[in-house]
């Protein structure tokens, strides 16, 4: 059975034409899928009974419920979705006053091998389809409450660009969910060619994992620095105009004694000079066997204040869901290990 | 949807594309711009498929650029690369990447085609006192082994995961590194290959006391 959820209007048009159904039924299907949240083809009552039967022989809506949820004392919830054979991806629901953010995964595992990341230790199993990405939003009980979505879960979104763009198209199109692109942020480690294509073909916000302005240190933390050095990423970003409507931000995990000194502040200011942007400082959630530790709070605050005094808008990301292993990859790695033990 | 291979390409002619082991090839074309050992080029065949990155596997002073690649049966690009004949067109980017700065007495650890940047460094005389640990499934896949035996002597260590007991280490590179008596945490380590191999080897090196600042990795994502 082929899932319909995650198909674009264009794709649904070719499906209905192949089935000999009228072309306008594609638009009707998008409305059922993305506006009325139909759970079955049978619920699409303005399609003829025959059309529904015909479609049901090959297709299904294809929503998949999370297999597990863990809830943090602070209200953060982490959902575990089955994908591929015996694999899982995680989505984190993070309510905060009048907004609620969902952090979604774009791949099962990851190929990028960042030193500080648990997902990296799972290796790479595969790309998620647009439907599997959107299912993380559609199939949680808080679906209607989500105000913002961030592609910051497992995987590198720009290593799965086609499916990520497709999921964004469905979220932002009139025929789709009709979201404003201002509600969507995609985070990358800086795959330049795909990043350029993303900037040119969407108006969503962009977040870049920066973590240190120095070449040697970034190479240690993130092997991608050997292929696309951060100076090249930033030189590319400077060719575009970012405003409040379309923001570029930098993610900066604070590692004790590694990237949290005044020398780093100075180099960051120099690196980002001329780019309208903000920096989010993030506490490091330790992962097993890692030599890295998070910086003490007072140093993080000092770091923020130094950057702010140099004119870079800097925030400290609140640590959410620490009691439920919020660092991405921890929960699904555990699920994988448990599955392995059962087999 | 616009594919990103519309940018910054020269069209070059293939000079040779030789099969060196089942599913493994060396592709050669003319060097037009200088490069640094350890750099990569992006290769493409048509504008409909995203280009892929390949390490240069020849010396900086050679006239031709060699690319060592393995065919992925389900891959988008490599099955097409493997069919290229001399004279065919190839889309080639300028060389880029910074996996190029090697400290003295490096330890290179590679699996499969991950050996390519190290071959380039050795052929460019940029890796004095290097030791190379190379992993492959079968002996056929120890690419450039004659050259490496001549150049490195007993500093060339082959780990063969599917070989019978013999003169090579039987097991994966990770097995070798776990039990390597001569492991020196002070030396610089350079890793290259799949994400799985790099991440696992890096973890083992860290657990054996190598500081993270001594570990530099290139991942073939
Ligand atoms: C910096 C860099 C240098 C590189 N240098 C070389 C080189 O010198 N020689 C060389 O042979 N290759 C090299 N590569 C890899 C190369 O770019 C291609 O990824 C590879 O040749 C496969 O291309 P393809 O289009 O045939 O396969 P693809 O179409 O990309 O994928 C093939 C199949 O494998 C799956 N797959 C892809 N990646 C993974 C993975 N990591 N784990 C599990 N499954 C996966 C896909 O889902 C698909 O089914 C390098 C990559 C990088 C980033
Ligand atoms: S941090 Fe992101 S890009 Fe890096 S390994 Fe983890 S999931 Fe992949």
mmCIF file of N, CA and C in Angstrom, chain A residues 254 260 265 281 283 295-309 314-316:
data_model
loop_
_atom_site.group_PDB
_atom_site.id
_atom_site.type_symbol
_atom_site.label_atom_id
_atom_site.label_comp_id
_atom_site.label_asym_id
_atom_site.label_seq_id
_atom_site.Cartn_x
_atom_site.Cartn_y
_atom_site.Cartn_z
ATOM 1 N N UNK A 254 27.743 24.926 23.939
ATOM 2 C CA UNK A 254 28.830 25.407 24.809
ATOM 3 C C UNK A 254 29.568 24.217 25.441
ATOM 4 N N UNK A 260 34.451 28.284 24.664
ATOM 5 C CA UNK A 260 33.699 29.244 25.480
ATOM 6 C C UNK A 260 34.570 30.366 26.063
ATOM 7 N N UNK A 265 34.771 34.630 21.428
ATOM 8 C CA UNK A 265 33.835 35.761 21.223
ATOM 9 C C UNK A 265 34.394 36.665 20.135
ATOM 10 N N UNK A 281 22.825 30.047 22.191
ATOM 11 C CA UNK A 281 23.775 29.238 22.958
ATOM 12 C C UNK A 281 23.023 28.060 23.582
ATOM 13 N N UNK A 283 23.201 24.502 26.021
ATOM 14 C CA UNK A 283 23.945 23.654 26.979
ATOM 15 C C UNK A 283 24.098 22.270 26.359
ATOM 16 N N UNK A 295 29.663 23.780 29.376
ATOM 17 C CA UNK A 295 30.260 24.898 30.120
ATOM 18 C C UNK A 295 29.400 25.215 31.331
ATOM 19 N N UNK A 296 30.044 25.704 32.410
ATOM 20 C CA UNK A 296 29.237 26.107 33.569
ATOM 21 C C UNK A 296 28.323 27.283 33.205
ATOM 22 N N UNK A 297 27.183 27.364 33.904
ATOM 23 C CA UNK A 297 26.189 28.388 33.587
ATOM 24 C C UNK A 297 26.745 29.797 33.581
ATOM 25 N N UNK A 298 27.621 30.078 34.590
ATOM 26 C CA UNK A 298 28.102 31.475 34.657
ATOM 27 C C UNK A 298 28.932 31.836 33.425
ATOM 28 N N UNK A 299 29.649 30.843 32.880
ATOM 29 C CA UNK A 299 30.443 31.133 31.679
ATOM 30 C C UNK A 299 29.531 31.326 30.458
ATOM 31 N N UNK A 300 28.456 30.571 30.444
ATOM 32 C CA UNK A 300 27.509 30.710 29.321
ATOM 33 C C UNK A 300 26.896 32.116 29.344
ATOM 34 N N UNK A 301 26.554 32.550 30.548
ATOM 35 C CA UNK A 301 25.949 33.887 30.689
ATOM 36 C C UNK A 301 26.955 34.963 30.269
ATOM 37 N N UNK A 302 28.185 34.779 30.734
ATOM 38 C CA UNK A 302 29.256 35.726 30.379
ATOM 39 C C UNK A 302 29.450 35.782 28.854
ATOM 40 N N UNK A 303 29.421 34.612 28.254
ATOM 41 C CA UNK A 303 29.612 34.495 26.802
ATOM 42 C C UNK A 303 28.495 35.247 26.080
ATOM 43 N N UNK A 304 27.267 35.027 26.551
ATOM 44 C CA UNK A 304 26.130 35.723 25.941
ATOM 45 C C UNK A 304 26.298 37.224 26.068
ATOM 46 N N UNK A 305 26.664 37.670 27.286
ATOM 47 C CA UNK A 305 26.772 39.115 27.515
ATOM 48 C C UNK A 305 27.869 39.729 26.652
ATOM 49 N N UNK A 306 28.986 39.012 26.492
ATOM 50 C CA UNK A 306 30.069 39.551 25.663
ATOM 51 C C UNK A 306 29.611 39.697 24.222
ATOM 52 N N UNK A 307 28.915 38.678 23.724
ATOM 53 C CA UNK A 307 28.458 38.747 22.326
ATOM 54 C C UNK A 307 27.430 39.866 22.157
ATOM 55 N N UNK A 308 26.528 39.967 23.127
ATOM 56 C CA UNK A 308 25.496 41.006 23.047
ATOM 57 C C UNK A 308 26.149 42.390 23.056
ATOM 58 N N UNK A 309 27.171 42.557 23.903
ATOM 59 C CA UNK A 309 27.818 43.870 23.976
ATOM 60 C C UNK A 309 28.544 44.212 22.673
ATOM 61 N N UNK A 314 22.098 37.593 21.147
ATOM 62 C CA UNK A 314 22.429 36.230 21.583
ATOM 63 C C UNK A 314 21.477 35.776 22.679
ATOM 64 N N UNK A 315 20.975 34.559 22.549
ATOM 65 C CA UNK A 315 20.093 34.036 23.591
ATOM 66 C C UNK A 315 20.676 32.718 24.119
ATOM 67 N N UNK A 316 20.263 32.368 25.325
ATOM 68 C CA UNK A 316 20.640 31.054 25.862
ATOM 69 C C UNK A 316 19.410 30.175 25.754
#
